[in-house]
Amino acid sequence: MTIPLHKGDRQPYIATFFQQFRLGPRKPSPFMRVVATSCATRRVPMVCATAPPVAVMGGQRYTAIRLPVLSTVQSPRALVRKPAASPYRLEREVIIATEDPGRPLTYRDAGVDVDAGARLVEAIAPLARGTRRTGTDGLLGGFGGVFDLAACGYRDPLLVAATDGVGTKLRIAIDTGRHDTVGVDLVAMCVNDLVAQGAEPLFFLDYYATGTLSLEQARSVIAGIARGCRTAGCALLGGETAEMPGIYGGSDYDLAGFAVGAVERDALIDGSAAAAGDVVLGLASSGVHANGLSLVRRVLERAGLDPGEPAPFDRDRSLAEVMLEPTRIYVAGARAAMQAGTVTGIAHITGGGLIDNPPRAFGAGLAVDLDCTAWPVPPVFGWLARTGGIQARELARTFNCGIGLVITVRPGDAAAVTRALAGAGERVFEIGRLRRREADTPAVRLGSVATLVST
């Protein structure tokens, strides 16, 4: 085996172990002679090991192994432990411990702490109760979450379900130790998909998987999930925490979210009502949201920048603070828009950006012309484009470029819907119109696209 480098080591070394439980030399096997010869040829120091009898350490039985680190290996004879008068200089001794193979194993020995999981459930129970709404009791611990749809007063409801994750935005959160916002992202990515079909979010479930469960870290993430649920008006109905040593390294983790909403059958938004001439409204994003972060990290790597450094385009915030700004939740705004006028389509601008997502809000016979000068593009996108050499169309197909949700409305309702959106706290821009799509033409045409990379 190879022992990891300690601070101060300038080169790796090879470790070999005598399979014995007494101090003293042992004649090396042919295999060990080959290893020693190879080390000598490459001038790589070797660790020779002997093991004393089983000892009790910390209340548990271990085999303690003493590893003399020799500064130079000149011959296979170095494999035999030398006395104090050895011509080989002893750099130091490293003591490691291995478990006694006869000791009974527990689940915790395998890396899964069931008690820690139970403590986490206790810690997050108040967070779940804080998301209670009509149809739920806010309690955790059952085998399944229960929701009373009849209590919500729907006449002829359809259920709408969505699932999503946060992607490699988690890598920035993990590396910077900032876990309080990605839970909001998780909820937003799901509930924004629900409202794109006119549905009211009802409840949310989360899946949190990690290598080693950290109660503080997990609670911070789930507190963000609860905050997102309160903003969206849905209940945190349950979830799963999985400690998976060997799948995830250390305290690395991944998230998945699942949301369910309801909409009256005759109020479902599926794009079939959209028509040429409809006005396209764009709702401002809060930043990068949770898409394209792999490209963001690649740009930072190319620029030699650390996420903790001040953002070159925003000296009041670090790069990490900018990139971890949570995805905006558009539930209140979208529902206000649907009450104010005829909404014919809604598109959540996620993976695929402004190129692939708007067509999901209208039929195949339509196209949209978007004016990229109609809204202020946040400076992070222009900086990413210039620093990473990203072309304007690639930028528009990867990021939201400042528009997080697109709503199409009848021309006569545009003003009323805009006022309703503004009243719900949204920044709204008229960014284009629907038109008939001509043969062999793209579904999205971007006007003044260079604006996206010049801000």
Tab-separated table of C-alpha atoms in Angstrom:
chain	number	residue	atom	x	y	z
A	1	MET	CA	0.000	0.000	0.000
A	2	THR	CA	1.041	3.639	-0.288
A	3	ILE	CA	0.842	5.882	2.759
A	4	PRO	CA	-0.325	9.455	1.992
A	5	LEU	CA	2.275	12.185	2.107
A	6	HIS	CA	2.698	14.079	5.357
A	7	LYS	CA	3.378	17.816	5.332
A	8	GLY	CA	7.054	18.338	4.658
A	9	ASP	CA	7.507	15.222	2.535
A	10	ARG	CA	9.190	15.976	-0.759
A	11	GLN	CA	8.617	12.650	-2.484
A	12	PRO	CA	6.304	9.658	-2.135
A	13	TYR	CA	7.379	6.478	-0.423
A	14	ILE	CA	6.254	2.876	-0.576
A	15	ALA	CA	4.954	0.977	2.452
A	16	THR	CA	5.279	-2.776	2.845
A	17	PHE	CA	4.058	-4.747	5.828
A	18	PHE	CA	5.345	-7.863	7.547
A	19	GLN	CA	2.360	-10.087	8.216
A	20	GLN	CA	3.365	-10.997	11.787
A	21	PHE	CA	2.400	-10.018	15.295
A	22	ARG	CA	5.829	-9.791	16.977
A	23	LEU	CA	8.717	-7.406	16.700
A	24	GLY	CA	11.791	-8.566	14.888
A	25	PRO	CA	13.156	-9.305	11.424
A	26	ARG	CA	11.671	-11.693	8.930
A	27	LYS	CA	13.192	-12.989	5.770
A	28	PRO	CA	11.581	-11.106	2.852
A	29	SER	CA	9.472	-12.978	0.342
A	30	PRO	CA	10.423	-12.946	-3.376
A	31	PHE	CA	7.597	-10.456	-4.003
A	32	MET	CA	8.907	-8.106	-1.314
A	33	ARG	CA	12.410	-8.345	-2.787
A	34	VAL	CA	10.996	-7.201	-6.143
A	35	VAL	CA	9.304	-4.223	-4.450
A	36	ALA	CA	12.490	-3.284	-2.611
A	37	THR	CA	14.603	-3.597	-5.762
A	38	SER	CA	12.139	-1.395	-7.632
A	39	CYS	CA	12.282	1.203	-4.883
A	40	ALA	CA	16.070	1.164	-4.900
A	41	THR	CA	16.207	1.589	-8.660
A	42	ARG	CA	13.873	4.589	-8.532
A	43	ARG	CA	15.462	6.023	-5.392
A	44	VAL	CA	12.079	5.970	-3.609
A	45	PRO	CA	12.183	5.613	0.204
A	46	MET	CA	10.550	2.514	1.623
A	47	VAL	CA	8.588	2.025	4.800
A	48	CYS	CA	9.292	-1.316	6.494
A	49	ALA	CA	6.662	-2.511	8.929
A	50	THR	CA	6.434	-4.816	11.876
A	51	ALA	CA	3.468	-5.265	14.178
A	52	PRO	CA	3.359	-5.854	17.955
A	53	PRO	CA	0.553	-7.843	19.588
A	54	VAL	CA	-3.000	-6.520	19.547
A	55	ALA	CA	-3.416	-3.542	21.888
A	56	VAL	CA	-6.399	-1.722	23.338
A	57	MET	CA	-6.693	1.857	22.089
A	58	GLY	CA	-9.604	4.163	22.919
A	59	GLY	CA	-11.654	1.279	24.279
A	60	GLN	CA	-11.404	-0.677	21.025
A	61	ARG	CA	-8.970	-3.399	19.958
A	62	TYR	CA	-6.511	-2.463	17.261
A	63	THR	CA	-3.323	-3.833	15.752
A	64	ALA	CA	-0.771	-1.037	16.082
A	65	ILE	CA	1.858	-1.035	13.312
A	66	ARG	CA	5.172	0.792	13.659
A	67	LEU	CA	6.542	2.076	10.329
A	68	PRO	CA	10.242	3.092	10.252
A	69	VAL	CA	10.785	5.434	7.293
A	70	LEU	CA	14.239	4.873	5.809
A	71	SER	CA	15.851	7.793	4.024
A	72	THR	CA	17.511	5.665	1.318
A	73	VAL	CA	16.971	2.166	-0.008
A	74	GLN	CA	20.123	0.659	-1.535
A	75	SER	CA	19.424	-3.062	-1.546
A	76	PRO	CA	16.699	-5.624	-0.886
A	77	ARG	CA	18.265	-6.225	2.532
A	78	ALA	CA	16.629	-2.938	3.637
A	79	LEU	CA	13.416	-4.869	3.875
A	80	VAL	CA	14.612	-6.377	7.164
A	81	ARG	CA	14.146	-4.069	10.145
A	82	LYS	CA	17.549	-2.762	11.206
A	83	PRO	CA	18.785	-2.341	14.772
A	84	ALA	CA	19.777	1.047	16.143
A	85	ALA	CA	23.245	0.682	14.617
A	86	SER	CA	21.790	0.325	11.134
A	87	PRO	CA	23.710	2.163	8.389
A	88	TYR	CA	20.326	3.406	7.120
A	89	ARG	CA	19.227	6.694	8.643
A	90	LEU	CA	15.809	6.607	10.311
A	91	GLU	CA	13.921	9.723	9.302
A	92	ARG	CA	10.980	9.144	11.647
A	93	GLU	CA	8.543	6.505	12.781
A	94	VAL	CA	4.914	6.606	11.718
A	95	ILE	CA	2.410	4.768	13.904
A	96	ILE	CA	-0.861	3.673	12.326
A	97	ALA	CA	-3.601	1.457	13.678
A	98	THR	CA	-5.731	-1.120	11.980
A	99	GLU	CA	-8.907	-2.646	13.380
A	100	ASP	CA	-8.768	-5.969	15.116
A	101	PRO	CA	-10.425	-8.317	12.593
A	102	GLY	CA	-12.034	-10.199	15.452
A	103	ARG	CA	-14.001	-7.230	16.819
A	104	PRO	CA	-17.777	-7.267	16.043
A	105	LEU	CA	-18.762	-4.677	13.437
A	106	THR	CA	-21.552	-2.115	13.645
A	107	TYR	CA	-23.320	-0.035	10.988
A	108	ARG	CA	-21.394	2.977	12.306
A	109	ASP	CA	-18.111	1.152	11.600
A	110	ALA	CA	-19.235	1.008	7.967
A	111	GLY	CA	-19.691	4.776	7.927
A	112	VAL	CA	-23.431	5.107	8.573
A	113	ASP	CA	-24.488	6.816	11.812
A	114	VAL	CA	-28.172	6.018	12.391
A	115	ASP	CA	-28.225	8.071	15.596
A	116	ALA	CA	-26.983	11.138	13.724
A	117	GLY	CA	-29.799	10.660	11.213
A	118	ALA	CA	-32.341	10.576	14.040
A	119	ARG	CA	-30.882	13.755	15.546
A	120	LEU	CA	-31.185	15.456	12.152
A	121	VAL	CA	-34.891	14.585	11.952
A	122	GLU	CA	-35.379	16.168	15.386
A	123	ALA	CA	-33.445	19.271	14.312
A	124	ILE	CA	-35.418	19.860	11.116
A	125	ALA	CA	-38.879	19.040	12.488
A	126	PRO	CA	-39.525	22.701	13.448
A	127	LEU	CA	-38.465	23.767	9.951
A	128	ALA	CA	-41.041	21.465	8.371
A	129	ARG	CA	-43.765	22.645	10.759
A	130	GLY	CA	-43.014	26.202	9.651
A	131	THR	CA	-44.107	25.330	6.095
A	132	ARG	CA	-47.590	24.065	7.054
A	133	ARG	CA	-50.421	25.045	4.749
A	134	THR	CA	-53.992	23.946	4.030
A	135	GLY	CA	-53.937	20.190	3.395
A	136	THR	CA	-51.054	19.259	5.712
A	137	ASP	CA	-50.289	18.890	9.413
A	138	GLY	CA	-46.555	19.658	9.144
A	139	LEU	CA	-45.430	16.485	10.921
A	140	LEU	CA	-42.427	14.356	9.952
A	141	GLY	CA	-41.591	10.732	10.724
A	142	GLY	CA	-44.240	8.720	8.930
A	143	PHE	CA	-43.466	6.322	6.114
A	144	GLY	CA	-45.124	8.735	3.696
A	145	GLY	CA	-46.344	12.309	3.686
A	146	VAL	CA	-50.093	12.840	3.559
A	147	PHE	CA	-51.799	15.714	1.735
A	148	ASP	CA	-55.551	16.424	1.784
A	149	LEU	CA	-56.315	17.748	-1.703
A	150	ALA	CA	-60.040	18.098	-0.966
A	151	ALA	CA	-59.258	20.651	1.743
A	152	CYS	CA	-57.821	22.978	-0.911
A	153	GLY	CA	-61.179	23.493	-2.585
A	154	TYR	CA	-60.420	22.376	-6.136
A	155	ARG	CA	-63.396	21.462	-8.339
A	156	ASP	CA	-61.795	19.383	-11.099
A	157	PRO	CA	-58.055	19.356	-10.408
A	158	LEU	CA	-55.141	17.972	-12.337
A	159	LEU	CA	-51.953	17.134	-10.464
A	160	VAL	CA	-48.665	18.406	-11.888
A	161	ALA	CA	-45.327	16.982	-10.708
A	162	ALA	CA	-41.754	18.152	-11.208
A	163	THR	CA	-38.313	17.041	-10.091
A	164	ASP	CA	-34.910	18.686	-10.350
A	165	GLY	CA	-31.574	19.230	-8.666
A	166	VAL	CA	-29.049	22.010	-8.168
A	167	GLY	CA	-26.258	20.631	-10.356
A	168	THR	CA	-22.645	21.655	-9.865
A	169	LYS	CA	-23.663	24.805	-8.021
A	170	LEU	CA	-23.247	22.438	-5.081
A	171	ARG	CA	-19.514	22.259	-5.739
A	172	ILE	CA	-19.166	25.981	-5.077
A	173	ALA	CA	-21.316	25.670	-1.948
A	174	ILE	CA	-19.244	22.757	-0.634
A	175	ASP	CA	-15.876	24.333	-1.434
A	176	THR	CA	-16.814	27.640	0.228
A	177	GLY	CA	-18.753	26.162	3.141
A	178	ARG	CA	-21.888	28.157	2.270
A	179	HIS	CA	-24.869	25.806	2.398
A	180	ASP	CA	-27.759	28.096	3.297
A	181	THR	CA	-28.879	29.056	-0.229
A	182	VAL	CA	-28.787	25.880	-2.333
A	183	GLY	CA	-31.928	24.587	-0.639
A	184	VAL	CA	-33.792	27.611	-2.009
A	185	ASP	CA	-32.412	26.755	-5.460
A	186	LEU	CA	-33.709	23.209	-5.118
A	187	VAL	CA	-37.249	24.354	-4.389
A	188	ALA	CA	-37.163	27.069	-7.048
A	189	MET	CA	-36.072	24.718	-9.819
A	190	CYS	CA	-39.101	22.517	-9.125
A	191	VAL	CA	-41.897	24.958	-8.285
A	192	ASN	CA	-41.060	27.296	-11.179
A	193	ASP	CA	-41.648	24.325	-13.471
A	194	LEU	CA	-45.043	23.790	-11.843
A	195	VAL	CA	-46.244	27.365	-12.328
A	196	ALA	CA	-45.113	27.184	-15.966
A	197	GLN	CA	-48.183	24.962	-16.408
A	198	GLY	CA	-50.424	27.110	-14.254
A	199	ALA	CA	-50.229	24.891	-11.171
A	200	GLU	CA	-50.233	25.967	-7.540
A	201	PRO	CA	-47.377	24.226	-5.661
A	202	LEU	CA	-48.826	22.096	-2.871
A	203	PHE	CA	-46.010	20.104	-1.332
A	204	PHE	CA	-42.316	19.334	-1.674
A	205	LEU	CA	-40.056	16.362	-0.897
A	206	ASP	CA	-36.266	16.430	-0.756
A	207	TYR	CA	-33.476	13.864	-1.066
A	208	TYR	CA	-30.147	14.635	0.633
A	209	ALA	CA	-27.281	12.184	0.018
A	210	THR	CA	-23.815	12.514	1.534
A	211	GLY	CA	-20.681	10.560	2.325
A	212	THR	CA	-20.524	11.493	6.018
A	213	LEU	CA	-23.506	13.158	7.642
A	214	SER	CA	-22.737	16.562	9.153
A	215	LEU	CA	-25.697	17.711	11.234
A	216	GLU	CA	-24.776	21.386	10.953
A	217	GLN	CA	-24.301	21.221	7.189
A	218	ALA	CA	-27.454	19.185	6.562
A	219	ARG	CA	-29.565	21.426	8.759
A	220	SER	CA	-28.295	24.503	6.906
A	221	VAL	CA	-29.249	22.965	3.561
A	222	ILE	CA	-32.708	21.901	4.769
A	223	ALA	CA	-33.291	25.306	6.369
A	224	GLY	CA	-32.844	26.719	2.861
A	225	ILE	CA	-35.332	24.183	1.512
A	226	ALA	CA	-37.860	25.242	4.165
A	227	ARG	CA	-37.297	28.905	3.308
A	228	GLY	CA	-37.928	28.155	-0.351
A	229	CYS	CA	-41.121	26.248	0.527
A	230	ARG	CA	-42.442	29.180	2.557
A	231	THR	CA	-41.769	31.542	-0.355
A	232	ALA	CA	-43.524	29.184	-2.780
A	233	GLY	CA	-46.446	28.530	-0.418
A	234	CYS	CA	-45.944	24.762	-0.410
A	235	ALA	CA	-45.425	22.339	2.467
A	236	LEU	CA	-42.217	20.452	3.129
A	237	LEU	CA	-44.020	17.141	3.400
A	238	GLY	CA	-41.063	14.820	3.889
A	239	GLY	CA	-37.719	13.717	2.562
A	240	GLU	CA	-34.865	11.256	2.699
A	241	THR	CA	-31.374	11.578	4.130
A	242	ALA	CA	-28.908	8.988	2.830
A	243	GLU	CA	-25.424	8.509	4.270
A	244	MET	CA	-23.492	6.723	1.520
A	245	PRO	CA	-19.799	6.160	2.295
A	246	GLY	CA	-17.906	5.002	-0.761
A	247	ILE	CA	-20.305	6.811	-3.106
A	248	TYR	CA	-19.656	10.366	-1.937
A	249	GLY	CA	-16.371	11.577	-0.512
A	250	GLY	CA	-16.372	12.958	3.028
A	251	SER	CA	-19.068	15.566	3.551
A	252	ASP	CA	-19.745	16.068	-0.187
A	253	TYR	CA	-23.455	15.850	-0.898
A	254	ASP	CA	-26.054	15.901	-3.629
A	255	LEU	CA	-29.650	17.111	-3.646
A	256	ALA	CA	-32.817	16.196	-5.484
A	257	GLY	CA	-36.210	17.788	-5.102
A	258	PHE	CA	-39.741	16.683	-5.946
A	259	ALA	CA	-42.736	19.034	-6.069
A	260	VAL	CA	-46.433	18.406	-6.697
A	261	GLY	CA	-49.003	21.046	-7.558
A	262	ALA	CA	-52.592	21.270	-8.713
A	263	VAL	CA	-54.463	23.224	-11.372
A	264	GLU	CA	-58.086	23.229	-12.438
A	265	ARG	CA	-58.485	21.243	-15.632
A	266	ASP	CA	-59.741	24.252	-17.595
A	267	ALA	CA	-56.889	26.459	-16.326
A	268	LEU	CA	-53.977	24.256	-17.402
A	269	ILE	CA	-51.347	26.178	-19.385
A	270	ASP	CA	-49.823	24.008	-22.095
A	271	GLY	CA	-49.021	26.522	-24.849
A	272	SER	CA	-51.940	25.506	-27.048
A	273	ALA	CA	-53.663	28.901	-26.567
A	274	ALA	CA	-50.658	30.933	-27.746
A	275	ALA	CA	-51.094	32.857	-30.990
A	276	ALA	CA	-49.139	35.107	-33.317
A	277	GLY	CA	-49.103	38.653	-31.985
A	278	ASP	CA	-49.018	37.639	-28.302
A	279	VAL	CA	-46.788	39.864	-26.201
A	280	VAL	CA	-43.760	38.245	-24.557
A	281	LEU	CA	-42.977	39.489	-21.055
A	282	GLY	CA	-39.683	38.682	-19.345
A	283	LEU	CA	-39.254	38.526	-15.567
A	284	ALA	CA	-35.809	39.449	-14.254
A	285	SER	CA	-33.605	36.700	-12.852
A	286	SER	CA	-31.664	37.018	-9.607
A	287	GLY	CA	-28.429	36.019	-11.332
A	288	VAL	CA	-27.007	32.791	-12.736
A	289	HIS	CA	-29.658	30.697	-10.923
A	290	ALA	CA	-28.757	26.948	-10.997
A	291	ASN	CA	-27.806	26.311	-14.621
A	292	GLY	CA	-24.455	26.530	-16.378
A	293	LEU	CA	-22.370	26.347	-13.203
A	294	SER	CA	-19.998	23.795	-14.749
A	295	LEU	CA	-19.119	26.408	-17.362
A	296	VAL	CA	-18.873	29.086	-14.658
A	297	ARG	CA	-16.373	26.964	-12.726
A	298	ARG	CA	-14.401	26.342	-15.915
A	299	VAL	CA	-14.193	30.104	-16.547
A	300	LEU	CA	-12.975	30.698	-12.982
A	301	GLU	CA	-10.369	27.979	-13.437
A	302	ARG	CA	-9.144	29.499	-16.697
A	303	ALA	CA	-8.941	32.948	-15.095
A	304	GLY	CA	-7.089	31.567	-12.067
A	305	LEU	CA	-9.705	32.990	-9.709
A	306	ASP	CA	-10.853	31.614	-6.386
A	307	PRO	CA	-14.589	31.835	-5.564
A	308	GLY	CA	-13.693	33.679	-2.359
A	309	GLU	CA	-12.113	36.575	-4.249
A	310	PRO	CA	-14.005	39.839	-4.913
A	311	ALA	CA	-16.050	39.682	-8.110
A	312	PRO	CA	-14.292	41.755	-10.805
A	313	PHE	CA	-17.693	43.135	-11.857
A	314	ASP	CA	-19.079	43.649	-8.318
A	315	ARG	CA	-16.531	44.707	-5.711
A	316	ASP	CA	-19.126	44.572	-2.931
A	317	ARG	CA	-19.506	40.814	-3.248
A	318	SER	CA	-17.260	37.803	-3.695
A	319	LEU	CA	-17.537	35.565	-6.731
A	320	ALA	CA	-19.030	32.885	-4.484
A	321	GLU	CA	-21.702	35.262	-3.205
A	322	VAL	CA	-22.673	36.163	-6.768
A	323	MET	CA	-22.738	32.574	-8.017
A	324	LEU	CA	-24.607	31.282	-4.952
A	325	GLU	CA	-27.357	33.889	-5.136
A	326	PRO	CA	-30.442	31.641	-5.001
A	327	THR	CA	-32.747	31.085	-7.937
A	328	ARG	CA	-35.725	33.416	-7.863
A	329	ILE	CA	-39.067	31.790	-7.064
A	330	TYR	CA	-41.763	33.106	-9.418
A	331	VAL	CA	-44.847	31.497	-7.867
A	332	ALA	CA	-46.480	34.659	-6.484
A	333	GLY	CA	-45.798	36.666	-9.640
A	334	ALA	CA	-47.012	34.000	-12.041
A	335	ARG	CA	-50.217	33.409	-10.082
A	336	ALA	CA	-50.880	37.153	-9.988
A	337	ALA	CA	-50.383	37.318	-13.754
A	338	MET	CA	-52.863	34.490	-14.345
A	339	GLN	CA	-55.488	36.302	-12.290
A	340	ALA	CA	-54.940	39.630	-14.078
A	341	GLY	CA	-55.329	38.542	-17.730
A	342	THR	CA	-55.130	35.819	-20.326
A	343	VAL	CA	-51.779	34.073	-19.974
A	344	THR	CA	-51.219	31.853	-23.009
A	345	GLY	CA	-47.836	30.371	-22.121
A	346	ILE	CA	-45.083	30.342	-19.491
A	347	ALA	CA	-41.476	29.182	-19.880
A	348	HIS	CA	-39.004	28.689	-17.035
A	349	ILE	CA	-35.560	29.672	-18.355
A	350	THR	CA	-33.337	26.841	-17.122
A	351	GLY	CA	-30.907	24.571	-18.987
A	352	GLY	CA	-31.019	25.577	-22.638
A	353	GLY	CA	-31.306	29.263	-21.769
A	354	LEU	CA	-33.160	31.697	-23.999
A	355	ILE	CA	-32.788	29.459	-27.051
A	356	ASP	CA	-34.351	26.159	-26.008
A	357	ASN	CA	-36.882	27.131	-23.322
A	358	PRO	CA	-39.225	29.782	-24.826
A	359	PRO	CA	-40.511	27.389	-27.538
A	360	ARG	CA	-41.811	25.102	-24.794
A	361	ALA	CA	-44.459	27.769	-24.081
A	362	PHE	CA	-46.048	27.826	-27.552
A	363	GLY	CA	-46.916	25.543	-30.451
A	364	ALA	CA	-44.679	24.289	-33.235
A	365	GLY	CA	-46.205	26.708	-35.751
A	366	LEU	CA	-45.031	29.779	-33.847
A	367	ALA	CA	-41.720	31.532	-33.283
A	368	VAL	CA	-40.545	34.399	-31.134
A	369	ASP	CA	-38.392	37.442	-31.800
A	370	LEU	CA	-36.569	38.549	-28.642
A	371	ASP	CA	-34.972	41.982	-28.368
A	372	CYS	CA	-31.842	41.619	-26.227
A	373	THR	CA	-31.745	45.385	-25.619
A	374	ALA	CA	-35.147	45.310	-23.910
A	375	TRP	CA	-33.813	44.322	-20.480
A	376	PRO	CA	-30.673	45.107	-18.452
A	377	VAL	CA	-28.287	42.158	-18.674
A	378	PRO	CA	-26.599	41.561	-15.277
A	379	PRO	CA	-22.846	42.203	-15.541
A	380	VAL	CA	-21.947	38.645	-14.471
A	381	PHE	CA	-22.977	37.328	-17.891
A	382	GLY	CA	-20.881	39.771	-19.911
A	383	TRP	CA	-17.930	39.084	-17.639
A	384	LEU	CA	-18.295	35.317	-18.095
A	385	ALA	CA	-18.477	35.771	-21.872
A	386	ARG	CA	-15.399	37.991	-22.108
A	387	THR	CA	-13.292	36.036	-19.601
A	388	GLY	CA	-14.182	32.635	-21.035
A	389	GLY	CA	-14.335	33.637	-24.684
A	390	ILE	CA	-17.968	32.481	-24.832
A	391	GLN	CA	-19.824	33.412	-28.003
A	392	ALA	CA	-23.120	35.302	-27.627
A	393	ARG	CA	-25.345	32.473	-28.873
A	394	GLU	CA	-23.562	29.927	-26.659
A	395	LEU	CA	-24.095	32.273	-23.718
A	396	ALA	CA	-27.805	32.550	-24.561
A	397	ARG	CA	-28.184	28.776	-24.806
A	398	THR	CA	-26.419	28.135	-21.499
A	399	PHE	CA	-27.594	30.900	-19.152
A	400	ASN	CA	-30.761	32.881	-18.501
A	401	CYS	CA	-28.875	36.119	-19.324
A	402	GLY	CA	-31.079	38.093	-16.932
A	403	ILE	CA	-34.531	36.651	-17.764
A	404	GLY	CA	-35.695	33.848	-15.461
A	405	LEU	CA	-39.300	33.414	-16.583
A	406	VAL	CA	-41.083	34.233	-19.860
A	407	ILE	CA	-44.851	34.828	-19.970
A	408	THR	CA	-46.883	35.240	-23.170
A	409	VAL	CA	-50.134	37.189	-22.953
A	410	ARG	CA	-52.818	38.589	-25.228
A	411	PRO	CA	-51.883	42.103	-26.417
A	412	GLY	CA	-54.917	43.635	-24.741
A	413	ASP	CA	-53.953	42.142	-21.369
A	414	ALA	CA	-50.250	43.049	-21.426
A	415	ALA	CA	-50.591	46.246	-19.407
A	416	ALA	CA	-52.772	44.679	-16.700
A	417	VAL	CA	-50.545	41.631	-16.390
A	418	THR	CA	-47.460	43.839	-16.186
A	419	ARG	CA	-49.016	45.837	-13.336
A	420	ALA	CA	-49.953	42.645	-11.511
A	421	LEU	CA	-46.438	41.279	-11.840
A	422	ALA	CA	-44.909	44.520	-10.593
A	423	GLY	CA	-47.330	44.489	-7.673
A	424	ALA	CA	-46.057	41.007	-6.785
A	425	GLY	CA	-42.492	42.328	-6.653
A	426	GLU	CA	-41.287	41.319	-10.109
A	427	ARG	CA	-39.237	43.410	-12.516
A	428	VAL	CA	-40.984	42.997	-15.854
A	429	PHE	CA	-39.893	43.834	-19.405
A	430	GLU	CA	-41.657	43.519	-22.735
A	431	ILE	CA	-39.030	41.574	-24.631
A	432	GLY	CA	-40.699	40.357	-27.826
A	433	ARG	CA	-43.693	39.096	-29.788
A	434	LEU	CA	-44.864	35.759	-31.090
A	435	ARG	CA	-45.150	35.339	-34.868
A	436	ARG	CA	-45.906	32.605	-37.320
A	437	ARG	CA	-42.924	30.375	-37.907
A	438	GLU	CA	-41.710	30.096	-41.460
A	439	ALA	CA	-40.326	26.840	-42.810
A	440	ASP	CA	-36.673	26.115	-42.006
A	441	THR	CA	-36.374	29.029	-39.581
A	442	PRO	CA	-35.427	28.892	-35.879
A	443	ALA	CA	-38.101	29.034	-33.188
A	444	VAL	CA	-36.176	31.813	-31.417
A	445	ARG	CA	-34.559	34.763	-33.104
A	446	LEU	CA	-32.384	36.986	-30.939
A	447	GLY	CA	-32.131	40.649	-31.934
A	448	SER	CA	-29.011	42.642	-30.917
A	449	VAL	CA	-27.556	39.462	-29.433
A	450	ALA	CA	-24.144	41.119	-29.021
A	451	THR	CA	-25.685	43.087	-26.139
A	452	LEU	CA	-25.509	39.973	-24.016
A	453	VAL	CA	-21.701	39.866	-24.043
A	454	SER	CA	-20.997	43.609	-24.001
A	455	THR	CA	-22.503	44.509	-20.631
